[in-house]
JSON list of C-alpha atoms in Angstrom, two decimals:
[
{"chain": "A", "resi": 200, "resn": "MET", "atom": "CA", "xyz": [93.03, 183.21, 13.03]},
{"chain": "A", "resi": 201, "resn": "LYS", "atom": "CA", "xyz": [95.09, 183.85, 9.91]},
{"chain": "A", "resi": 202, "resn": "ASN", "atom": "CA", "xyz": [93.85, 186.42, 7.42]},
{"chain": "A", "resi": 203, "resn": "TYR", "atom": "CA", "xyz": [92.94, 183.82, 4.79]},
{"chain": "A", "resi": 204, "resn": "ASN", "atom": "CA", "xyz": [89.92, 183.97, 2.49]},
{"chain": "A", "resi": 205, "resn": "ILE", "atom": "CA", "xyz": [88.42, 180.60, 1.53]},
{"chain": "A", "resi": 206, "resn": "LEU", "atom": "CA", "xyz": [85.83, 179.98, -1.17]},
{"chain": "A", "resi": 207, "resn": "VAL", "atom": "CA", "xyz": [83.65, 176.89, -0.66]},
{"chain": "A", "resi": 208, "resn": "SER", "atom": "CA", "xyz": [81.46, 175.27, -3.30]},
{"chain": "A", "resi": 209, "resn": "ASN", "atom": "CA", "xyz": [80.02, 171.80, -3.97]},
{"chain": "A", "resi": 210, "resn": "ASP", "atom": "CA", "xyz": [77.74, 169.81, -6.27]},
{"chain": "A", "resi": 211, "resn": "ASP", "atom": "CA", "xyz": [75.27, 168.77, -3.56]},
{"chain": "A", "resi": 212, "resn": "GLY", "atom": "CA", "xyz": [73.71, 172.22, -3.27]},
{"chain": "A", "resi": 213, "resn": "VAL", "atom": "CA", "xyz": [72.53, 174.24, -0.30]},
{"chain": "A", "resi": 214, "resn": "LYS", "atom": "CA", "xyz": [71.30, 171.15, 1.56]},
{"chain": "A", "resi": 215, "resn": "GLY", "atom": "CA", "xyz": [74.42, 169.07, 0.96]},
{"chain": "A", "resi": 216, "resn": "PRO", "atom": "CA", "xyz": [74.98, 167.19, 4.23]},
{"chain": "A", "resi": 217, "resn": "GLY", "atom": "CA", "xyz": [78.74, 167.74, 4.20]},
{"chain": "A", "resi": 218, "resn": "LEU", "atom": "CA", "xyz": [78.57, 171.50, 3.73]},
{"chain": "A", "resi": 219, "resn": "ARG", "atom": "CA", "xyz": [77.83, 172.81, 7.23]},
{"chain": "A", "resi": 220, "resn": "PRO", "atom": "CA", "xyz": [80.39, 170.61, 9.03]},
{"chain": "A", "resi": 221, "resn": "LEU", "atom": "CA", "xyz": [83.00, 171.79, 6.53]},
{"chain": "A", "resi": 222, "resn": "LEU", "atom": "CA", "xyz": [82.12, 175.45, 7.06]},
{"chain": "A", "resi": 223, "resn": "ARG", "atom": "CA", "xyz": [82.40, 175.11, 10.83]},
{"chain": "A", "resi": 224, "resn": "GLU", "atom": "CA", "xyz": [85.92, 173.71, 10.60]},
{"chain": "A", "resi": 225, "resn": "LEU", "atom": "CA", "xyz": [87.23, 176.04, 7.88]},
{"chain": "A", "resi": 226, "resn": "SER", "atom": "CA", "xyz": [85.91, 179.06, 9.79]},
{"chain": "A", "resi": 227, "resn": "LYS", "atom": "CA", "xyz": [88.54, 178.26, 12.42]},
{"chain": "A", "resi": 228, "resn": "ILE", "atom": "CA", "xyz": [91.36, 179.11, 10.01]},
{"chain": "A", "resi": 229, "resn": "GLY", "atom": "CA", "xyz": [89.96, 181.87, 7.81]},
{"chain": "A", "resi": 230, "resn": "LYS", "atom": "CA", "xyz": [87.12, 183.91, 6.39]},
{"chain": "A", "resi": 231, "resn": "VAL", "atom": "CA", "xyz": [84.78, 181.58, 4.49]},
{"chain": "A", "resi": 232, "resn": "TYR", "atom": "CA", "xyz": [82.62, 182.51, 1.49]},
{"chain": "A", "resi": 233, "resn": "VAL", "atom": "CA", "xyz": [80.10, 180.04, 0.08]},
{"chain": "A", "resi": 234, "resn": "ILE", "atom": "CA", "xyz": [78.79, 179.89, -3.49]},
{"chain": "A", "resi": 235, "resn": "VAL", "atom": "CA", "xyz": [76.90, 176.69, -4.31]},
{"chain": "A", "resi": 236, "resn": "PRO", "atom": "CA", "xyz": [74.25, 175.49, -6.76]},
{"chain": "A", "resi": 237, "resn": "LYS", "atom": "CA", "xyz": [70.74, 175.89, -5.36]},
{"chain": "A", "resi": 238, "resn": "ALA", "atom": "CA", "xyz": [70.02, 172.19, -5.92]},
{"chain": "A", "resi": 239, "resn": "GLU", "atom": "CA", "xyz": [72.10, 169.04, -6.30]},
{"chain": "A", "resi": 240, "resn": "VAL", "atom": "CA", "xyz": [73.89, 168.67, -9.65]},
{"chain": "A", "resi": 241, "resn": "SER", "atom": "CA", "xyz": [76.00, 165.56, -9.08]},
{"chain": "A", "resi": 242, "resn": "GLY", "atom": "CA", "xyz": [77.79, 164.25, -12.15]},
{"chain": "A", "resi": 243, "resn": "ALA", "atom": "CA", "xyz": [77.84, 167.68, -13.80]},
{"chain": "A", "resi": 244, "resn": "GLY", "atom": "CA", "xyz": [81.55, 167.37, -14.59]},
{"chain": "A", "resi": 245, "resn": "HIS", "atom": "CA", "xyz": [83.21, 170.60, -15.66]},
{"chain": "A", "resi": 246, "resn": "GLY", "atom": "CA", "xyz": [80.19, 171.95, -17.51]},
{"chain": "A", "resi": 247, "resn": "ILE", "atom": "CA", "xyz": [79.66, 175.70, -17.54]},
{"chain": "A", "resi": 248, "resn": "THR", "atom": "CA", "xyz": [76.75, 177.94, -18.54]},
{"chain": "A", "resi": 249, "resn": "LEU", "atom": "CA", "xyz": [77.31, 180.40, -21.39]},
{"chain": "A", "resi": 250, "resn": "ALA", "atom": "CA", "xyz": [75.30, 183.47, -22.39]},
{"chain": "A", "resi": 251, "resn": "LYS", "atom": "CA", "xyz": [72.64, 183.06, -19.69]},
{"chain": "A", "resi": 252, "resn": "PHE", "atom": "CA", "xyz": [72.09, 185.03, -16.51]},
{"chain": "A", "resi": 253, "resn": "LYS", "atom": "CA", "xyz": [71.76, 183.04, -13.30]},
{"chain": "A", "resi": 254, "resn": "LYS", "atom": "CA", "xyz": [69.89, 184.44, -10.32]},
{"chain": "A", "resi": 255, "resn": "THR", "atom": "CA", "xyz": [71.75, 184.54, -7.02]},
{"chain": "A", "resi": 256, "resn": "GLU", "atom": "CA", "xyz": [69.98, 184.02, -3.72]},
{"chain": "A", "resi": 257, "resn": "VAL", "atom": "CA", "xyz": [71.51, 185.21, -0.44]},
{"chain": "A", "resi": 258, "resn": "ILE", "atom": "CA", "xyz": [71.14, 182.39, 2.09]},
{"chain": "A", "resi": 259, "resn": "GLU", "atom": "CA", "xyz": [72.93, 184.28, 4.84]},
{"chain": "A", "resi": 260, "resn": "LYS", "atom": "CA", "xyz": [75.95, 186.56, 5.16]},
{"chain": "A", "resi": 261, "resn": "ASP", "atom": "CA", "xyz": [78.67, 185.48, 2.69]},
{"chain": "A", "resi": 262, "resn": "PHE", "atom": "CA", "xyz": [76.57, 182.44, 1.65]},
{"chain": "A", "resi": 263, "resn": "TYR", "atom": "CA", "xyz": [75.08, 182.44, -1.84]},
{"chain": "A", "resi": 264, "resn": "ALA", "atom": "CA", "xyz": [73.06, 179.90, -3.85]},
{"chain": "A", "resi": 265, "resn": "ILE", "atom": "CA", "xyz": [72.69, 180.09, -7.63]},
{"chain": "A", "resi": 266, "resn": "LYS", "atom": "CA", "xyz": [69.70, 178.45, -9.29]},
{"chain": "A", "resi": 267, "resn": "GLY", "atom": "CA", "xyz": [70.57, 176.35, -12.33]},
{"chain": "A", "resi": 268, "resn": "ALA", "atom": "CA", "xyz": [74.32, 176.85, -11.95]},
{"chain": "A", "resi": 269, "resn": "THR", "atom": "CA", "xyz": [76.99, 174.16, -12.21]},
{"chain": "A", "resi": 270, "resn": "PRO", "atom": "CA", "xyz": [79.73, 173.82, -9.58]},
{"chain": "A", "resi": 271, "resn": "ALA", "atom": "CA", "xyz": [82.25, 175.28, -12.04]},
{"chain": "A", "resi": 272, "resn": "ASP", "atom": "CA", "xyz": [79.88, 178.20, -12.68]},
{"chain": "A", "resi": 273, "resn": "CYS", "atom": "CA", "xyz": [79.74, 178.95, -8.97]},
{"chain": "A", "resi": 274, "resn": "VAL", "atom": "CA", "xyz": [83.51, 179.14, -8.62]},
{"chain": "A", "resi": 275, "resn": "LYS", "atom": "CA", "xyz": [83.84, 181.21, -11.79]},
{"chain": "A", "resi": 276, "resn": "TYR", "atom": "CA", "xyz": [81.26, 183.72, -10.58]},
{"chain": "A", "resi": 277, "resn": "GLY", "atom": "CA", "xyz": [83.16, 184.17, -7.35]},
{"chain": "A", "resi": 278, "resn": "LEU", "atom": "CA", "xyz": [86.72, 184.24, -8.64]},
{"chain": "A", "resi": 279, "resn": "TYR", "atom": "CA", "xyz": [86.03, 186.33, -11.73]},
{"chain": "A", "resi": 280, "resn": "SER", "atom": "CA", "xyz": [83.48, 188.73, -10.21]},
{"chain": "A", "resi": 281, "resn": "PHE", "atom": "CA", "xyz": [82.62, 189.82, -6.69]},
{"chain": "A", "resi": 282, "resn": "LEU", "atom": "CA", "xyz": [85.42, 187.90, -4.91]},
{"chain": "A", "resi": 283, "resn": "LYS", "atom": "CA", "xyz": [88.01, 188.68, -7.57]},
{"chain": "A", "resi": 284, "resn": "GLY", "atom": "CA", "xyz": [91.52, 188.83, -6.13]},
{"chain": "A", "resi": 285, "resn": "LYS", "atom": "CA", "xyz": [90.39, 187.95, -2.60]},
{"chain": "A", "resi": 286, "resn": "ILE", "atom": "CA", "xyz": [90.53, 184.14, -2.43]},
{"chain": "A", "resi": 287, "resn": "ASP", "atom": "CA", "xyz": [93.52, 182.17, -1.08]},
{"chain": "A", "resi": 288, "resn": "LEU", "atom": "CA", "xyz": [92.01, 178.68, -1.25]},
{"chain": "A", "resi": 289, "resn": "VAL", "atom": "CA", "xyz": [89.12, 176.99, -3.06]},
{"chain": "A", "resi": 290, "resn": "VAL", "atom": "CA", "xyz": [87.49, 174.04, -1.27]},
{"chain": "A", "resi": 291, "resn": "SER", "atom": "CA", "xyz": [84.78, 171.86, -2.83]},
{"chain": "A", "resi": 292, "resn": "GLY", "atom": "CA", "xyz": [82.65, 169.39, -0.90]},
{"chain": "A", "resi": 293, "resn": "ILE", "atom": "CA", "xyz": [82.27, 167.48, 1.26]},
{"chain": "A", "resi": 294, "resn": "ASN", "atom": "CA", "xyz": [80.73, 165.14, -1.32]},
{"chain": "A", "resi": 295, "resn": "SER", "atom": "CA", "xyz": [78.44, 162.45, 0.05]},
{"chain": "A", "resi": 296, "resn": "CYS", "atom": "CA", "xyz": [80.11, 159.67, -1.98]},
{"chain": "A", "resi": 297, "resn": "PRO", "atom": "CA", "xyz": [83.71, 158.93, -3.01]},
{"chain": "A", "resi": 298, "resn": "ASN", "atom": "CA", "xyz": [85.39, 160.36, -6.10]},
{"chain": "A", "resi": 299, "resn": "LEU", "atom": "CA", "xyz": [88.07, 157.81, -6.93]},
{"chain": "A", "resi": 300, "resn": "GLY", "atom": "CA", "xyz": [89.91, 156.95, -10.13]},
{"chain": "A", "resi": 301, "resn": "GLN", "atom": "CA", "xyz": [88.15, 158.11, -13.29]},
{"chain": "A", "resi": 302, "resn": "ASP", "atom": "CA", "xyz": [85.30, 159.54, -11.19]},
{"chain": "A", "resi": 303, "resn": "VAL", "atom": "CA", "xyz": [87.28, 162.79, -11.26]},
{"chain": "A", "resi": 304, "resn": "ILE", "atom": "CA", "xyz": [86.29, 163.21, -14.92]},
{"chain": "A", "resi": 305, "resn": "TYR", "atom": "CA", "xyz": [82.57, 163.24, -14.17]},
{"chain": "A", "resi": 306, "resn": "SER", "atom": "CA", "xyz": [82.56, 164.79, -10.71]},
{"chain": "A", "resi": 307, "resn": "GLY", "atom": "CA", "xyz": [81.11, 168.25, -10.19]},
{"chain": "A", "resi": 308, "resn": "THR", "atom": "CA", "xyz": [82.87, 168.32, -6.83]},
{"chain": "A", "resi": 309, "resn": "VAL", "atom": "CA", "xyz": [86.25, 167.90, -8.49]},
{"chain": "A", "resi": 310, "resn": "ALA", "atom": "CA", "xyz": [85.34, 170.36, -11.27]},
{"chain": "A", "resi": 311, "resn": "ALA", "atom": "CA", "xyz": [84.67, 173.15, -8.77]},
{"chain": "A", "resi": 312, "resn": "ALA", "atom": "CA", "xyz": [88.12, 172.67, -7.25]},
{"chain": "A", "resi": 313, "resn": "ARG", "atom": "CA", "xyz": [89.75, 172.32, -10.68]},
{"chain": "A", "resi": 314, "resn": "GLU", "atom": "CA", "xyz": [88.24, 175.67, -11.65]},
{"chain": "A", "resi": 315, "resn": "GLY", "atom": "CA", "xyz": [90.09, 177.26, -8.77]},
{"chain": "A", "resi": 316, "resn": "ALA", "atom": "CA", "xyz": [93.34, 175.65, -9.91]},
{"chain": "A", "resi": 317, "resn": "LEU", "atom": "CA", "xyz": [92.75, 176.99, -13.42]},
{"chain": "A", "resi": 318, "resn": "LYS", "atom": "CA", "xyz": [92.82, 180.46, -11.87]},
{"chain": "A", "resi": 319, "resn": "GLY", "atom": "CA", "xyz": [96.10, 179.68, -10.11]},
{"chain": "A", "resi": 320, "resn": "ILE", "atom": "CA", "xyz": [94.56, 179.25, -6.67]},
{"chain": "A", "resi": 321, "resn": "PRO", "atom": "CA", "xyz": [95.35, 176.22, -4.46]},
{"chain": "A", "resi": 322, "resn": "SER", "atom": "CA", "xyz": [92.27, 174.01, -4.48]},
{"chain": "A", "resi": 323, "resn": "MET", "atom": "CA", "xyz": [90.96, 170.82, -2.94]},
{"chain": "A", "resi": 324, "resn": "ALA", "atom": "CA", "xyz": [88.04, 168.50, -3.70]},
{"chain": "A", "resi": 325, "resn": "LEU", "atom": "CA", "xyz": [86.72, 166.59, -0.69]},
{"chain": "A", "resi": 326, "resn": "SER", "atom": "CA", "xyz": [84.66, 163.40, -0.68]},
{"chain": "A", "resi": 327, "resn": "ALA", "atom": "CA", "xyz": [83.48, 160.99, 1.97]},
{"chain": "A", "resi": 328, "resn": "ALA", "atom": "CA", "xyz": [84.92, 157.58, 1.11]},
{"chain": "A", "resi": 329, "resn": "GLU", "atom": "CA", "xyz": [81.63, 155.76, 1.57]},
{"chain": "A", "resi": 330, "resn": "MET", "atom": "CA", "xyz": [78.33, 155.75, -0.28]},
{"chain": "A", "resi": 331, "resn": "TYR", "atom": "CA", "xyz": [75.84, 158.30, 1.04]},
{"chain": "A", "resi": 332, "resn": "ALA", "atom": "CA", "xyz": [77.75, 159.10, 4.19]},
{"chain": "A", "resi": 333, "resn": "GLN", "atom": "CA", "xyz": [75.84, 160.17, 7.30]},
{"chain": "A", "resi": 334, "resn": "ASP", "atom": "CA", "xyz": [78.68, 161.54, 9.45]},
{"chain": "A", "resi": 335, "resn": "TYR", "atom": "CA", "xyz": [80.95, 164.34, 8.20]},
{"chain": "A", "resi": 336, "resn": "GLU", "atom": "CA", "xyz": [82.64, 165.67, 11.34]},
{"chain": "A", "resi": 337, "resn": "HIS", "atom": "CA", "xyz": [85.77, 163.54, 10.91]},
{"chain": "A", "resi": 338, "resn": "SER", "atom": "CA", "xyz": [85.98, 164.50, 7.23]},
{"chain": "A", "resi": 339, "resn": "ALA", "atom": "CA", "xyz": [85.65, 168.20, 8.06]},
{"chain": "A", "resi": 340, "resn": "ILE", "atom": "CA", "xyz": [88.44, 168.01, 10.64]},
{"chain": "A", "resi": 341, "resn": "ALA", "atom": "CA", "xyz": [90.73, 166.27, 8.17]},
{"chain": "A", "resi": 342, "resn": "ALA", "atom": "CA", "xyz": [89.85, 168.90, 5.56]},
{"chain": "A", "resi": 343, "resn": "ARG", "atom": "CA", "xyz": [90.83, 171.70, 7.91]},
{"chain": "A", "resi": 344, "resn": "GLU", "atom": "CA", "xyz": [94.15, 170.05, 8.70]},
{"chain": "A", "resi": 345, "resn": "ILE", "atom": "CA", "xyz": [94.99, 169.65, 5.01]},
{"chain": "A", "resi": 346, "resn": "ALA", "atom": "CA", "xyz": [93.79, 173.18, 4.23]},
{"chain": "A", "resi": 347, "resn": "GLU", "atom": "CA", "xyz": [96.08, 174.60, 6.91]},
{"chain": "A", "resi": 348, "resn": "LYS", "atom": "CA", "xyz": [99.08, 172.86, 5.33]},
{"chain": "A", "resi": 349, "resn": "MET", "atom": "CA", "xyz": [98.16, 174.11, 1.87]},
{"chain": "A", "resi": 350, "resn": "LEU", "atom": "CA", "xyz": [97.70, 177.70, 3.02]},
{"chain": "A", "resi": 351, "resn": "LYS", "atom": "CA", "xyz": [101.07, 177.74, 4.77]},
{"chain": "A", "resi": 352, "resn": "ARG", "atom": "CA", "xyz": [102.74, 176.70, 1.49]},
{"chain": "A", "resi": 353, "resn": "LYS", "atom": "CA", "xyz": [100.22, 178.03, -0.99]},
{"chain": "A", "resi": 354, "resn": "ASN", "atom": "CA", "xyz": [102.81, 179.21, -3.51]},
{"chain": "A", "resi": 355, "resn": "GLU", "atom": "CA", "xyz": [103.76, 175.55, -4.02]},
{"chain": "A", "resi": 356, "resn": "TYR", "atom": "CA", "xyz": [100.16, 174.58, -4.80]},
{"chain": "A", "resi": 357, "resn": "LYS", "atom": "CA", "xyz": [99.33, 177.04, -7.58]},
{"chain": "A", "resi": 358, "resn": "ASN", "atom": "CA", "xyz": [97.47, 175.36, -10.47]},
{"chain": "A", "resi": 359, "resn": "ILE", "atom": "CA", "xyz": [97.12, 172.18, -8.38]},
{"chain": "A", "resi": 360, "resn": "CYS", "atom": "CA", "xyz": [93.85, 170.53, -7.39]},
{"chain": "A", "resi": 361, "resn": "LEU", "atom": "CA", "xyz": [94.04, 167.93, -4.64]},
{"chain": "A", "resi": 362, "resn": "ASN", "atom": "CA", "xyz": [91.46, 165.17, -4.92]},
{"chain": "A", "resi": 363, "resn": "ILE", "atom": "CA", "xyz": [90.84, 163.85, -1.40]},
{"chain": "A", "resi": 364, "resn": "ASN", "atom": "CA", "xyz": [88.75, 160.90, -0.20]},
{"chain": "A", "resi": 365, "resn": "ILE", "atom": "CA", "xyz": [88.21, 160.46, 3.53]},
{"chain": "A", "resi": 366, "resn": "PRO", "atom": "CA", "xyz": [87.13, 157.16, 5.13]},
{"chain": "A", "resi": 367, "resn": "ARG", "atom": "CA", "xyz": [85.75, 156.88, 8.64]},
{"chain": "A", "resi": 368, "resn": "ASN", "atom": "CA", "xyz": [88.24, 156.10, 11.40]},
{"chain": "A", "resi": 369, "resn": "TYR", "atom": "CA", "xyz": [91.09, 156.82, 9.00]},
{"chain": "A", "resi": 370, "resn": "LYS", "atom": "CA", "xyz": [94.60, 155.69, 9.89]},
{"chain": "A", "resi": 371, "resn": "GLY", "atom": "CA", "xyz": [96.45, 158.60, 8.29]},
{"chain": "A", "resi": 372, "resn": "PHE", "atom": "CA", "xyz": [97.16, 160.26, 4.96]},
{"chain": "A", "resi": 373, "resn": "LYS", "atom": "CA", "xyz": [98.60, 158.78, 1.75]},
{"chain": "A", "resi": 374, "resn": "VAL", "atom": "CA", "xyz": [99.58, 160.80, -1.34]},
{"chain": "A", "resi": 375, "resn": "VAL", "atom": "CA", "xyz": [98.90, 158.41, -4.22]},
{"chain": "A", "resi": 376, "resn": "PRO", "atom": "CA", "xyz": [97.97, 158.27, -7.93]},
{"chain": "A", "resi": 377, "resn": "LEU", "atom": "CA", "xyz": [94.46, 157.66, -9.24]},
{"chain": "A", "resi": 378, "resn": "GLY", "atom": "CA", "xyz": [93.32, 154.08, -9.67]},
{"chain": "A", "resi": 379, "resn": "LEU", "atom": "CA", "xyz": [90.83, 152.64, -12.13]},
{"chain": "A", "resi": 380, "resn": "ARG", "atom": "CA", "xyz": [87.30, 151.84, -11.03]},
{"chain": "A", "resi": 381, "resn": "ALA", "atom": "CA", "xyz": [85.23, 149.23, -12.83]},
{"chain": "A", "resi": 382, "resn": "TYR", "atom": "CA", "xyz": [81.48, 149.77, -13.27]},
{"chain": "A", "resi": 383, "resn": "ASP", "atom": "CA", "xyz": [78.68, 147.58, -14.53]},
{"chain": "A", "resi": 384, "resn": "GLU", "atom": "CA", "xyz": [76.94, 150.23, -16.64]},
{"chain": "A", "resi": 385, "resn": "ASN", "atom": "CA", "xyz": [73.83, 150.01, -18.77]},
{"chain": "A", "resi": 386, "resn": "VAL", "atom": "CA", "xyz": [71.28, 152.25, -20.45]},
{"chain": "A", "resi": 387, "resn": "GLU", "atom": "CA", "xyz": [67.61, 151.68, -19.70]},
{"chain": "A", "resi": 388, "resn": "THR", "atom": "CA", "xyz": [65.21, 152.42, -22.55]},
{"chain": "A", "resi": 389, "resn": "VAL", "atom": "CA", "xyz": [61.47, 153.03, -22.54]},
{"chain": "A", "resi": 390, "resn": "ALA", "atom": "CA", "xyz": [59.15, 154.04, -25.39]},
{"chain": "A", "resi": 391, "resn": "ASP", "atom": "CA", "xyz": [55.93, 156.04, -25.27]},
{"chain": "A", "resi": 392, "resn": "LYS", "atom": "CA", "xyz": [52.83, 155.44, -27.39]},
{"chain": "A", "resi": 393, "resn": "LYS", "atom": "CA", "xyz": [54.19, 157.66, -30.17]},
{"chain": "A", "resi": 394, "resn": "GLY", "atom": "CA", "xyz": [57.37, 155.65, -30.47]},
{"chain": "A", "resi": 395, "resn": "ASN", "atom": "CA", "xyz": [59.58, 158.25, -28.81]},
{"chain": "A", "resi": 396, "resn": "PHE", "atom": "CA", "xyz": [62.35, 156.77, -26.70]},
{"chain": "A", "resi": 397, "resn": "SER", "atom": "CA", "xyz": [63.65, 157.87, -23.31]},
{"chain": "A", "resi": 398, "resn": "TYR", "atom": "CA", "xyz": [67.01, 156.76, -21.95]},
{"chain": "A", "resi": 399, "resn": "LYS", "atom": "CA", "xyz": [68.46, 156.53, -18.46]},
{"chain": "A", "resi": 400, "resn": "LEU", "atom": "CA", "xyz": [72.03, 155.69, -17.58]},
{"chain": "A", "resi": 401, "resn": "SER", "atom": "CA", "xyz": [72.40, 153.38, -14.59]},
{"chain": "A", "resi": 402, "resn": "GLY", "atom": "CA", "xyz": [74.86, 150.92, -13.14]},
{"chain": "A", "resi": 403, "resn": "ARG", "atom": "CA", "xyz": [76.84, 150.00, -10.09]},
{"chain": "A", "resi": 404, "resn": "TYR", "atom": "CA", "xyz": [80.41, 149.99, -8.90]},
{"chain": "A", "resi": 405, "resn": "VAL", "atom": "CA", "xyz": [81.98, 146.55, -9.34]},
{"chain": "A", "resi": 406, "resn": "SER", "atom": "CA", "xyz": [85.59, 146.78, -8.18]},
{"chain": "A", "resi": 407, "resn": "GLY", "atom": "CA", "xyz": [88.80, 148.73, -8.27]},
{"chain": "A", "resi": 408, "resn": "GLY", "atom": "CA", "xyz": [90.61, 146.11, -10.33]},
{"chain": "A", "resi": 409, "resn": "LYS", "atom": "CA", "xyz": [94.39, 145.99, -10.03]},
{"chain": "A", "resi": 410, "resn": "ASN", "atom": "CA", "xyz": [95.01, 149.18, -8.11]},
{"chain": "A", "resi": 411, "resn": "LYS", "atom": "CA", "xyz": [97.81, 148.51, -5.65]},
{"chain": "A", "resi": 412, "resn": "GLY", "atom": "CA", "xyz": [99.17, 151.75, -4.27]},
{"chain": "A", "resi": 413, "resn": "THR", "atom": "CA", "xyz": [96.39, 153.91, -5.75]},
{"chain": "A", "resi": 414, "resn": "ASP", "atom": "CA", "xyz": [93.68, 156.05, -4.17]},
{"chain": "A", "resi": 415, "resn": "ILE", "atom": "CA", "xyz": [91.25, 153.11, -4.33]},
{"chain": "A", "resi": 416, "resn": "ASP", "atom": "CA", "xyz": [93.71, 150.79, -2.61]},
{"chain": "A", "resi": 417, "resn": "MET", "atom": "CA", "xyz": [94.56, 153.26, 0.16]},
{"chain": "A", "resi": 418, "resn": "VAL", "atom": "CA", "xyz": [90.92, 154.07, 0.93]},
{"chain": "A", "resi": 419, "resn": "GLU", "atom": "CA", "xyz": [90.14, 150.36, 1.15]},
{"chain": "A", "resi": 420, "resn": "GLN", "atom": "CA", "xyz": [92.99, 150.06, 3.66]},
{"chain": "A", "resi": 421, "resn": "GLY", "atom": "CA", "xyz": [91.54, 152.87, 5.76]},
{"chain": "A", "resi": 422, "resn": "TYR", "atom": "CA", "xyz": [93.72, 155.81, 4.71]},
{"chain": "A", "resi": 423, "resn": "ILE", "atom": "CA", "xyz": [92.80, 159.23, 3.41]},
{"chain": "A", "resi": 424, "resn": "SER", "atom": "CA", "xyz": [93.84, 159.35, -0.24]},
{"chain": "A", "resi": 425, "resn": "ILE", "atom": "CA", "xyz": [95.31, 162.59, -1.59]},
{"chain": "A", "resi": 426, "resn": "THR", "atom": "CA", "xyz": [95.93, 162.80, -5.33]},
{"chain": "A", "resi": 427, "resn": "PRO", "atom": "CA", "xyz": [97.42, 165.95, -6.90]},
{"chain": "A", "resi": 428, "resn": "LEU", "atom": "CA", "xyz": [95.67, 166.61, -10.22]},
{"chain": "A", "resi": 429, "resn": "ILE", "atom": "CA", "xyz": [97.43, 168.77, -12.81]},
{"chain": "A", "resi": 430, "resn": "LEU", "atom": "CA", "xyz": [95.72, 170.84, -15.49]},
{"chain": "A", "resi": 431, "resn": "ASP", "atom": "CA", "xyz": [97.85, 169.90, -18.49]},
{"chain": "A", "resi": 432, "resn": "GLN", "atom": "CA", "xyz": [96.38, 166.65, -19.86]},
{"chain": "A", "resi": 433, "resn": "THR", "atom": "CA", "xyz": [98.90, 166.34, -22.68]},
{"chain": "A", "resi": 434, "resn": "ASP", "atom": "CA", "xyz": [100.41, 162.87, -23.14]},
{"chain": "A", "resi": 435, "resn": "TYR", "atom": "CA", "xyz": [104.04, 163.90, -23.59]},
{"chain": "A", "resi": 436, "resn": "GLU", "atom": "CA", "xyz": [105.19, 160.35, -24.30]},
{"chain": "A", "resi": 437, "resn": "LEU", "atom": "CA", "xyz": [102.83, 160.10, -27.24]},
{"chain": "A", "resi": 438, "resn": "LEU", "atom": "CA", "xyz": [104.08, 163.45, -28.53]},
{"chain": "A", "resi": 439, "resn": "LYS", "atom": "CA", "xyz": [107.38, 161.68, -29.19]},
{"chain": "A", "resi": 440, "resn": "VAL", "atom": "CA", "xyz": [105.70, 159.16, -31.52]},
{"chain": "A", "resi": 441, "resn": "ARG", "atom": "CA", "xyz": [106.22, 160.76, -34.92]},
{"chain": "A", "resi": 442, "resn": "GLY", "atom": "CA", "xyz": [104.27, 158.09, -36.77]},
{"chain": "A", "resi": 443, "resn": "LEU", "atom": "CA", "xyz": [101.02, 159.88, -35.94]},
{"chain": "A", "resi": 444, "resn": "GLU", "atom": "CA", "xyz": [101.98, 162.84, -38.13]},
{"chain": "A", "resi": 445, "resn": "GLY", "atom": "CA", "xyz": [102.15, 160.91, -41.40]}
]
């Protein structure tokens, strides 16, 4: 076993079904530390908690749960505090549903990995490419294989977050750009007797639209999609358009 230290987080919490299979595989290539939210916080995006203490619970050796924390919080607490300077790779997941296209904006799974990249540590966000997956062994094996490659060339992956979606019986790996997912979204509204309104966002995935050669396309064809996400979101082409300055 190489002397690598790996930090694992997620947005599905302590009972996330993809967590234990992932830990078993990653333990074959390094020392694994776990810091996760106590409960599921899917869709948390890159939210963080400011000016509030969060209580940490020791689940077992090197496995911590933090009540009320976001995925990004968990990675921050580890990288900036008691694991400071120790971690070679941040791994988030395995999420129970895919994170494709613009899902990466909302995903707590992706945010945890992105937080590692912000600290200059190679990072990967892992998702099962099916809704509410039941089997994670194949995803965990694929995760270990990709992690091994990243660790061997980790200086090339600084400030990079890999967004990875893993279908069952996958044919191989494809490094591809993000696609665009189309959703049928709506907001449900109810009112109480006092006239106060409550709102709930709901909807369903409709299609991937025109996404040839993207992560959505490759997953539909049975391949693992790997998309490198950078931290600088500047639109450099638009910077050249001087008309915006007037």
